[in-house]
PDB file of C-alpha atoms in Angstrom:
ATOM      1  CA  MET A   7      -6.949  -3.183  32.616  1.00  0.00           C
ATOM      2  CA  LYS A   8      -6.363  -0.206  30.336  1.00  0.00           C
ATOM      3  CA  ASN A   9      -7.129   3.398  31.121  1.00  0.00           C
ATOM      4  CA  LEU A  10      -8.631   5.750  28.539  1.00  0.00           C
ATOM      5  CA  THR A  11      -5.692   8.095  29.009  1.00  0.00           C
ATOM      6  CA  THR A  12      -3.452   5.414  27.487  1.00  0.00           C
ATOM      7  CA  ARG A  13      -5.827   4.284  24.729  1.00  0.00           C
ATOM      8  CA  ARG A  14      -4.093   3.465  21.466  1.00  0.00           C
ATOM      9  CA  THR A  15      -5.385   2.674  18.000  1.00  0.00           C
ATOM     10  CA  ILE A  16      -4.219  -0.839  17.116  1.00  0.00           C
ATOM     11  CA  ARG A  17      -3.687  -1.789  13.479  1.00  0.00           C
ATOM     12  CA  LYS A  18      -1.573  -4.930  13.937  1.00  0.00           C
ATOM     13  CA  TYR A  19      -2.966  -8.030  15.625  1.00  0.00           C
ATOM     14  CA  SER A  20      -1.625 -11.330  16.918  1.00  0.00           C
ATOM     15  CA  ASN A  21      -2.905 -14.709  15.743  1.00  0.00           C
ATOM     16  CA  ARG A  22      -4.690 -15.254  19.050  1.00  0.00           C
ATOM     17  CA  GLU A  23      -8.390 -15.949  18.606  1.00  0.00           C
ATOM     18  CA  VAL A  24     -11.048 -13.521  19.821  1.00  0.00           C
ATOM     19  CA  SER A  25     -13.578 -15.974  21.179  1.00  0.00           C
ATOM     20  CA  GLN A  26     -17.222 -15.602  20.301  1.00  0.00           C
ATOM     21  CA  GLU A  27     -18.044 -15.994  23.982  1.00  0.00           C
ATOM     22  CA  LEU A  28     -15.950 -12.964  24.909  1.00  0.00           C
ATOM     23  CA  LEU A  29     -17.246 -10.920  21.994  1.00  0.00           C
ATOM     24  CA  ASN A  30     -20.868 -11.775  22.815  1.00  0.00           C
ATOM     25  CA  ARG A  31     -20.354 -10.776  26.445  1.00  0.00           C
ATOM     26  CA  LEU A  32     -18.875  -7.407  25.504  1.00  0.00           C
ATOM     27  CA  MET A  33     -21.558  -6.709  22.911  1.00  0.00           C
ATOM     28  CA  THR A  34     -24.243  -7.605  25.458  1.00  0.00           C
ATOM     29  CA  GLU A  35     -22.699  -5.341  28.093  1.00  0.00           C
ATOM     30  CA  ALA A  36     -22.428  -2.513  25.558  1.00  0.00           C
ATOM     31  CA  SER A  37     -26.177  -2.732  24.969  1.00  0.00           C
ATOM     32  CA  ARG A  38     -26.670  -1.066  28.353  1.00  0.00           C
ATOM     33  CA  THR A  39     -25.554   2.206  26.807  1.00  0.00           C
ATOM     34  CA  GLN A  40     -27.945   5.107  26.266  1.00  0.00           C
ATOM     35  CA  THR A  41     -30.552   4.684  23.512  1.00  0.00           C
ATOM     36  CA  MET A  42     -33.449   6.741  22.171  1.00  0.00           C
ATOM     37  CA  GLY A  43     -36.757   5.539  23.563  1.00  0.00           C
ATOM     38  CA  ASN A  44     -35.076   2.334  24.716  1.00  0.00           C
ATOM     39  CA  LEU A  45     -35.330   1.151  21.088  1.00  0.00           C
ATOM     40  CA  GLN A  46     -31.659   0.227  20.503  1.00  0.00           C
ATOM     41  CA  LEU A  47     -31.576   1.582  16.967  1.00  0.00           C
ATOM     42  CA  TYR A  48     -28.477  -0.318  15.864  1.00  0.00           C
ATOM     43  CA  SER A  49     -27.305  -3.662  14.551  1.00  0.00           C
ATOM     44  CA  VAL A  50     -23.816  -5.183  14.456  1.00  0.00           C
ATOM     45  CA  VAL A  51     -22.591  -7.404  11.624  1.00  0.00           C
ATOM     46  CA  VAL A  52     -19.730  -9.642  12.777  1.00  0.00           C
ATOM     47  CA  THR A  53     -17.310 -10.659  10.022  1.00  0.00           C
ATOM     48  CA  ARG A  54     -14.774 -13.412  10.636  1.00  0.00           C
ATOM     49  CA  SER A  55     -14.446 -15.201   7.295  1.00  0.00           C
ATOM     50  CA  GLU A  56     -11.474 -14.357   5.089  1.00  0.00           C
ATOM     51  CA  GLU A  57     -13.776 -14.159   2.078  1.00  0.00           C
ATOM     52  CA  LYS A  58     -16.055 -11.520   3.573  1.00  0.00           C
ATOM     53  CA  LYS A  59     -13.161  -9.491   4.953  1.00  0.00           C
ATOM     54  CA  LYS A  60     -11.644  -9.401   1.466  1.00  0.00           C
ATOM     55  CA  GLU A  61     -14.978  -8.245   0.077  1.00  0.00           C
ATOM     56  CA  LEU A  62     -15.176  -5.458   2.670  1.00  0.00           C
ATOM     57  CA  ALA A  63     -11.591  -4.276   2.219  1.00  0.00           C
ATOM     58  CA  PRO A  64     -12.099  -2.141  -0.937  1.00  0.00           C
ATOM     59  CA  ALA A  65     -14.784  -0.106   0.856  1.00  0.00           C
ATOM     60  CA  HIS A  66     -12.090   0.801   3.397  1.00  0.00           C
ATOM     61  CA  PHE A  67      -9.436   1.664   0.800  1.00  0.00           C
ATOM     62  CA  ASN A  68      -7.863  -1.776   1.305  1.00  0.00           C
ATOM     63  CA  GLN A  69      -6.343  -0.847   4.639  1.00  0.00           C
ATOM     64  CA  PRO A  70      -4.383  -3.972   5.714  1.00  0.00           C
ATOM     65  CA  MET A  71      -6.028  -4.358   9.131  1.00  0.00           C
ATOM     66  CA  VAL A  72      -9.403  -5.109   7.505  1.00  0.00           C
ATOM     67  CA  THR A  73      -8.166  -8.465   6.218  1.00  0.00           C
ATOM     68  CA  GLN A  74      -5.579  -9.087   8.942  1.00  0.00           C
ATOM     69  CA  ALA A  75      -7.778  -8.542  12.000  1.00  0.00           C
ATOM     70  CA  PRO A  76      -9.469 -11.662  13.409  1.00  0.00           C
ATOM     71  CA  VAL A  77     -12.809  -9.847  13.591  1.00  0.00           C
ATOM     72  CA  VAL A  78     -14.398  -6.937  11.765  1.00  0.00           C
ATOM     73  CA  LEU A  79     -17.491  -5.334  13.285  1.00  0.00           C
ATOM     74  CA  THR A  80     -19.768  -3.170  11.159  1.00  0.00           C
ATOM     75  CA  ILE A  81     -22.123  -1.138  13.329  1.00  0.00           C
ATOM     76  CA  CYS A  82     -25.257   0.049  11.553  1.00  0.00           C
ATOM     77  CA  ALA A  83     -27.951   2.604  12.215  1.00  0.00           C
ATOM     78  CA  ASP A  84     -30.999   0.356  12.081  1.00  0.00           C
ATOM     79  CA  PHE A  85     -34.633   1.430  11.929  1.00  0.00           C
ATOM     80  CA  ASN A  86     -35.604  -1.681   9.951  1.00  0.00           C
ATOM     81  CA  ARG A  87     -35.940  -3.933  13.005  1.00  0.00           C
ATOM     82  CA  THR A  88     -38.099  -1.395  14.860  1.00  0.00           C
ATOM     83  CA  SER A  89     -40.252  -0.870  11.766  1.00  0.00           C
ATOM     84  CA  VAL A  90     -40.811  -4.613  11.291  1.00  0.00           C
ATOM     85  CA  TRP A  91     -41.706  -4.912  14.969  1.00  0.00           C
ATOM     86  CA  ALA A  92     -44.210  -2.065  14.661  1.00  0.00           C
ATOM     87  CA  ARG A  93     -45.918  -3.541  11.604  1.00  0.00           C
ATOM     88  CA  ASN A  94     -46.195  -6.891  13.353  1.00  0.00           C
ATOM     89  CA  ARG A  95     -47.872  -5.184  16.312  1.00  0.00           C
ATOM     90  CA  LYS A  96     -50.595  -3.275  14.417  1.00  0.00           C
ATOM     91  CA  ALA A  97     -48.561  -0.045  14.394  1.00  0.00           C
ATOM     92  CA  GLU A  98     -47.542   1.944  11.323  1.00  0.00           C
ATOM     93  CA  PRO A  99     -43.918   3.197  11.536  1.00  0.00           C
ATOM     94  CA  GLY A 100     -42.877   6.562  10.125  1.00  0.00           C
ATOM     95  CA  TYR A 101     -39.109   6.264  10.232  1.00  0.00           C
ATOM     96  CA  ASN A 102     -38.167   6.613   6.558  1.00  0.00           C
ATOM     97  CA  ASN A 103     -36.771  10.128   7.041  1.00  0.00           C
ATOM     98  CA  PHE A 104     -33.557  11.962   7.807  1.00  0.00           C
ATOM     99  CA  LEU A 105     -34.332  12.603  11.477  1.00  0.00           C
ATOM    100  CA  SER A 106     -34.718   8.862  12.030  1.00  0.00           C
ATOM    101  CA  PHE A 107     -31.331   8.269  10.416  1.00  0.00           C
ATOM    102  CA  ILE A 108     -29.747  10.822  12.751  1.00  0.00           C
ATOM    103  CA  ASN A 109     -31.411   9.251  15.803  1.00  0.00           C
ATOM    104  CA  ALA A 110     -30.334   5.750  14.789  1.00  0.00           C
ATOM    105  CA  SER A 111     -26.809   6.978  14.017  1.00  0.00           C
ATOM    106  CA  ILE A 112     -26.489   8.515  17.474  1.00  0.00           C
ATOM    107  CA  ASP A 113     -27.665   5.254  19.034  1.00  0.00           C
ATOM    108  CA  ALA A 114     -25.199   3.262  16.918  1.00  0.00           C
ATOM    109  CA  LEU A 115     -22.239   5.519  17.700  1.00  0.00           C
ATOM    110  CA  LEU A 116     -22.996   5.585  21.424  1.00  0.00           C
ATOM    111  CA  TYR A 117     -23.064   1.789  21.319  1.00  0.00           C
ATOM    112  CA  THR A 118     -19.799   1.732  19.369  1.00  0.00           C
ATOM    113  CA  GLN A 119     -17.978   3.920  21.867  1.00  0.00           C
ATOM    114  CA  THR A 120     -19.229   1.910  24.835  1.00  0.00           C
ATOM    115  CA  LEU A 121     -18.074  -1.284  23.124  1.00  0.00           C
ATOM    116  CA  CYS A 122     -14.657   0.290  22.505  1.00  0.00           C
ATOM    117  CA  ASN A 123     -14.335   1.162  26.193  1.00  0.00           C
ATOM    118  CA  LEU A 124     -15.232  -2.392  27.187  1.00  0.00           C
ATOM    119  CA  MET A 125     -12.708  -3.851  24.739  1.00  0.00           C
ATOM    120  CA  ASP A 126     -10.044  -1.567  26.202  1.00  0.00           C
ATOM    121  CA  GLU A 127     -10.769  -2.990  29.646  1.00  0.00           C
ATOM    122  CA  GLU A 128     -10.308  -6.538  28.319  1.00  0.00           C
ATOM    123  CA  GLY A 129      -7.000  -5.676  26.666  1.00  0.00           C
ATOM    124  CA  LEU A 130      -8.352  -6.079  23.144  1.00  0.00           C
ATOM    125  CA  GLY A 131      -7.035  -3.815  20.423  1.00  0.00           C
ATOM    126  CA  TYR A 132      -9.169  -2.130  17.811  1.00  0.00           C
ATOM    127  CA  CYS A 133      -9.132   0.447  15.051  1.00  0.00           C
ATOM    128  CA  TYR A 134     -12.104   2.684  14.308  1.00  0.00           C
ATOM    129  CA  LEU A 135     -12.476   3.051  10.534  1.00  0.00           C
ATOM    130  CA  GLY A 136     -13.872   6.407   9.487  1.00  0.00           C
ATOM    131  CA  THR A 137     -14.013   5.127   5.920  1.00  0.00           C
ATOM    132  CA  THR A 138     -17.356   3.447   6.617  1.00  0.00           C
ATOM    133  CA  VAL A 139     -19.345   6.456   5.393  1.00  0.00           C
ATOM    134  CA  TYR A 140     -17.145   7.115   2.347  1.00  0.00           C
ATOM    135  CA  MET A 141     -18.307   4.228   0.166  1.00  0.00           C
ATOM    136  CA  PRO A 142     -21.271   2.824   2.085  1.00  0.00           C
ATOM    137  CA  GLN A 143     -22.990   1.151  -0.868  1.00  0.00           C
ATOM    138  CA  MET A 144     -20.149  -1.371  -1.165  1.00  0.00           C
ATOM    139  CA  ILE A 145     -20.642  -2.299   2.485  1.00  0.00           C
ATOM    140  CA  ILE A 146     -24.416  -2.465   2.068  1.00  0.00           C
ATOM    141  CA  ASP A 147     -24.095  -4.819  -0.891  1.00  0.00           C
ATOM    142  CA  THR A 148     -21.466  -7.020   0.782  1.00  0.00           C
ATOM    143  CA  LEU A 149     -23.398  -7.368   4.037  1.00  0.00           C
ATOM    144  CA  GLN A 150     -26.826  -7.478   2.359  1.00  0.00           C
ATOM    145  CA  LEU A 151     -28.245  -4.632   4.426  1.00  0.00           C
ATOM    146  CA  PRO A 152     -31.967  -3.945   3.816  1.00  0.00           C
ATOM    147  CA  GLN A 153     -33.599  -0.522   3.631  1.00  0.00           C
ATOM    148  CA  LEU A 154     -33.505   1.571   6.807  1.00  0.00           C
ATOM    149  CA  VAL A 155     -30.151   0.005   7.723  1.00  0.00           C
ATOM    150  CA  MET A 156     -27.052   2.145   7.152  1.00  0.00           C
ATOM    151  CA  PRO A 157     -23.430   1.377   8.109  1.00  0.00           C
ATOM    152  CA  VAL A 158     -21.991   4.150  10.265  1.00  0.00           C
ATOM    153  CA  ALA A 159     -18.920   2.645  11.973  1.00  0.00           C
ATOM    154  CA  THR A 160     -16.470  -0.201  11.530  1.00  0.00           C
ATOM    155  CA  LEU A 161     -14.078  -1.689  14.086  1.00  0.00           C
ATOM    156  CA  THR A 162     -11.242  -4.075  13.328  1.00  0.00           C
ATOM    157  CA  VAL A 163     -10.685  -6.115  16.485  1.00  0.00           C
ATOM    158  CA  GLY A 164      -7.990  -8.424  17.825  1.00  0.00           C
ATOM    159  CA  TRP A 165      -5.306  -8.907  20.424  1.00  0.00           C
ATOM    160  CA  PRO A 166      -2.599  -6.240  19.957  1.00  0.00           C
ATOM    161  CA  ALA A 167       0.681  -7.095  18.241  1.00  0.00           C
ATOM    162  CA  GLU A 168       2.021  -3.563  18.636  1.00  0.00           C
ATOM    163  CA  GLU A 169       2.142  -0.709  21.144  1.00  0.00           C
ATOM    164  CA  PRO A 170       2.207   2.494  19.118  1.00  0.00           C
ATOM    165  CA  ALA A 171       2.907   5.883  20.623  1.00  0.00           C
ATOM    166  CA  LEU A 172       0.011   7.816  22.073  1.00  0.00           C
ATOM    167  CA  SER A 173      -1.460  10.291  19.608  1.00  0.00           C
ATOM    168  CA  ASP A 174      -1.621  13.935  20.637  1.00  0.00           C
ATOM    169  CA  ARG A 175      -4.763  15.654  21.925  1.00  0.00           C
ATOM    170  CA  LEU A 176      -5.740  19.304  22.234  1.00  0.00           C
ATOM    171  CA  PRO A 177      -5.882  20.719  25.781  1.00  0.00           C
ATOM    172  CA  LEU A 178      -9.174  20.826  27.688  1.00  0.00           C
ATOM    173  CA  GLU A 179      -9.518  24.592  27.432  1.00  0.00           C
ATOM    174  CA  SER A 180      -9.494  24.366  23.631  1.00  0.00           C
ATOM    175  CA  PHE A 181     -12.846  22.581  23.439  1.00  0.00           C
ATOM    176  CA  VAL A 182     -14.706  23.337  26.686  1.00  0.00           C
ATOM    177  CA  HIS A 183     -16.811  26.518  26.703  1.00  0.00           C
ATOM    178  CA  ASN A 184     -18.368  27.852  29.898  1.00  0.00           C
ATOM    179  CA  GLU A 185     -21.950  29.103  29.671  1.00  0.00           C
ATOM    180  CA  THR A 186     -21.701  30.209  26.016  1.00  0.00           C
ATOM    181  CA  TYR A 187     -19.514  29.360  23.041  1.00  0.00           C
ATOM    182  CA  GLN A 188     -16.407  31.538  22.945  1.00  0.00           C
ATOM    183  CA  ASP A 189     -15.070  31.918  19.418  1.00  0.00           C
ATOM    184  CA  TYR A 190     -11.354  31.541  18.762  1.00  0.00           C
ATOM    185  CA  SER A 191      -8.869  34.327  18.187  1.00  0.00           C
ATOM    186  CA  PRO A 192      -5.560  33.954  16.354  1.00  0.00           C
ATOM    187  CA  GLN A 193      -3.867  34.090  19.742  1.00  0.00           C
ATOM    188  CA  THR A 194      -5.900  31.267  21.298  1.00  0.00           C
ATOM    189  CA  ILE A 195      -5.424  29.149  18.170  1.00  0.00           C
ATOM    190  CA  ASP A 196      -1.662  29.663  18.492  1.00  0.00           C
ATOM    191  CA  THR A 197      -1.799  28.555  22.112  1.00  0.00           C
ATOM    192  CA  TYR A 198      -4.027  25.520  21.627  1.00  0.00           C
ATOM    193  CA  TYR A 199      -2.299  24.144  18.517  1.00  0.00           C
ATOM    194  CA  LYS A 200       1.311  24.912  19.477  1.00  0.00           C
ATOM    195  CA  TYR A 201       2.079  21.456  20.878  1.00  0.00           C
ATOM    196  CA  LYS A 202       0.504  19.597  17.939  1.00  0.00           C
ATOM    197  CA  GLU A 203       2.238  21.744  15.336  1.00  0.00           C
ATOM    198  CA  GLU A 204       5.653  21.443  16.954  1.00  0.00           C
ATOM    199  CA  LEU A 205       5.662  17.649  17.190  1.00  0.00           C
ATOM    200  CA  GLU A 206       8.530  16.242  15.157  1.00  0.00           C
ATOM    201  CA  GLU A 207       6.317  13.865  13.178  1.00  0.00           C
ATOM    202  CA  ASN A 208       3.978  16.698  12.208  1.00  0.00           C
ATOM    203  CA  ARG A 209       6.861  18.907  11.142  1.00  0.00           C
ATOM    204  CA  HIS A 210       8.064  15.973   9.057  1.00  0.00           C
ATOM    205  CA  PHE A 211       4.625  15.619   7.414  1.00  0.00           C
ATOM    206  CA  CYS A 212       4.860  19.229   6.302  1.00  0.00           C
ATOM    207  CA  GLU A 213       8.378  18.797   4.945  1.00  0.00           C
ATOM    208  CA  ILE A 214       7.746  15.664   2.904  1.00  0.00           C
ATOM    209  CA  ASN A 215       4.490  17.074   1.523  1.00  0.00           C
ATOM    210  CA  GLN A 216       6.010  20.471   0.856  1.00  0.00           C
ATOM    211  CA  LYS A 217       3.400  22.287   2.909  1.00  0.00           C
ATOM    212  CA  GLU A 218       3.942  25.391   4.987  1.00  0.00           C
ATOM    213  CA  THR A 219       1.540  24.480   7.800  1.00  0.00           C
ATOM    214  CA  LEU A 220       0.025  21.356   9.348  1.00  0.00           C
ATOM    215  CA  ALA A 221      -3.446  22.714   8.596  1.00  0.00           C
ATOM    216  CA  GLN A 222      -2.619  22.537   4.879  1.00  0.00           C
ATOM    217  CA  ILE A 223      -1.978  18.797   5.242  1.00  0.00           C
ATOM    218  CA  PHE A 224      -5.622  18.402   6.245  1.00  0.00           C
ATOM    219  CA  THR A 225      -7.204  20.874   3.810  1.00  0.00           C
ATOM    220  CA  ASP A 226      -5.071  20.129   0.742  1.00  0.00           C
ATOM    221  CA  ILE A 227      -4.247  16.423   1.116  1.00  0.00           C
ATOM    222  CA  ARG A 228      -6.169  14.434   3.708  1.00  0.00           C
ATOM    223  CA  TYR A 229      -9.696  15.892   3.671  1.00  0.00           C
ATOM    224  CA  THR A 230     -10.034  18.061   0.603  1.00  0.00           C
ATOM    225  CA  LYS A 231     -13.071  20.095  -0.401  1.00  0.00           C
ATOM    226  CA  LYS A 232     -13.344  18.134  -3.643  1.00  0.00           C
ATOM    227  CA  ASP A 233     -13.310  14.761  -1.884  1.00  0.00           C
ATOM    228  CA  ASN A 234     -15.699  15.934   0.827  1.00  0.00           C
ATOM    229  CA  GLU A 235     -18.222  17.135  -1.743  1.00  0.00           C
ATOM    230  CA  ALA A 236     -17.946  13.954  -3.820  1.00  0.00           C
ATOM    231  CA  MET A 237     -18.379  11.665  -0.817  1.00  0.00           C
ATOM    232  CA  SER A 238     -21.220  13.824   0.510  1.00  0.00           C
ATOM    233  CA  ALA A 239     -23.045  13.236  -2.772  1.00  0.00           C
ATOM    234  CA  VAL A 240     -22.456   9.489  -2.443  1.00  0.00           C
ATOM    235  CA  LEU A 241     -23.682   9.521   1.154  1.00  0.00           C
ATOM    236  CA  LEU A 242     -26.875  11.364   0.252  1.00  0.00           C
ATOM    237  CA  LYS A 243     -27.505   9.001  -2.674  1.00  0.00           C
ATOM    238  CA  THR A 244     -27.015   5.989  -0.404  1.00  0.00           C
ATOM    239  CA  LEU A 245     -29.316   7.385   2.282  1.00  0.00           C
ATOM    240  CA  LYS A 246     -31.990   7.728  -0.412  1.00  0.00           C
ATOM    241  CA  HIS A 247     -31.330   4.166  -1.603  1.00  0.00           C
ATOM    242  CA  GLN A 248     -31.698   2.902   1.972  1.00  0.00           C
ATOM    243  CA  GLY A 249     -34.995   4.707   2.453  1.00  0.00           C
ATOM    244  CA  PHE A 250     -33.940   7.495   4.826  1.00  0.00           C
ATOM    245  CA  LEU A 251     -34.368  10.253   2.214  1.00  0.00           C
ATOM    246  CA  THR A 252     -37.041  10.736  -0.417  1.00  0.00           C
TER     247      THR A 252
END
């Protein structure tokens, strides 16, 4: 059994099958997680076929684990099912709005994290793909998602074929605030980020990218203002297409 303190992101998987029985059990257990109004505002699309994985890959920048993993799970914020239920029970739903998307997204992400914890306990490996919200329309089209269903998370899943090093984390005092939020001074930033910035691999990133600081790797290369604004526009357009914005 794994411990969260040794959790690793797994991008390489063995050929060993992930049985549907095991996956169903873990997904059922994960459904005990917290949910707004006990509505379970999420759906999971399970992809196993090579054809569908190849169709999904471009939406995730063709990262190799999308096609190589035995299973790909797309977790969606879903107010469609609840709305259909309401209409079939003489109730008129009013969930075609941004607040409903936020509520369903929280439900979906809580479910996703619980499922990740359960997979850790079983020894399964997985990779959480943040790319899900970058080009969501491609995922929507591939998985035939109706209105009021929006992909918010993707997991590639399989039995690990690697044991990568643990990634670094900031210390507890850097993100826990007692009673009120305490803003950061240059001195506290120096203290909290010292370990991360002095790691050999992070120094190497700066050298090969000809950047003075690690922060510049994130602002100038990985998550740029230009890209963030462009993908924000796409996200808003897709939320409108899916019925969450007018």
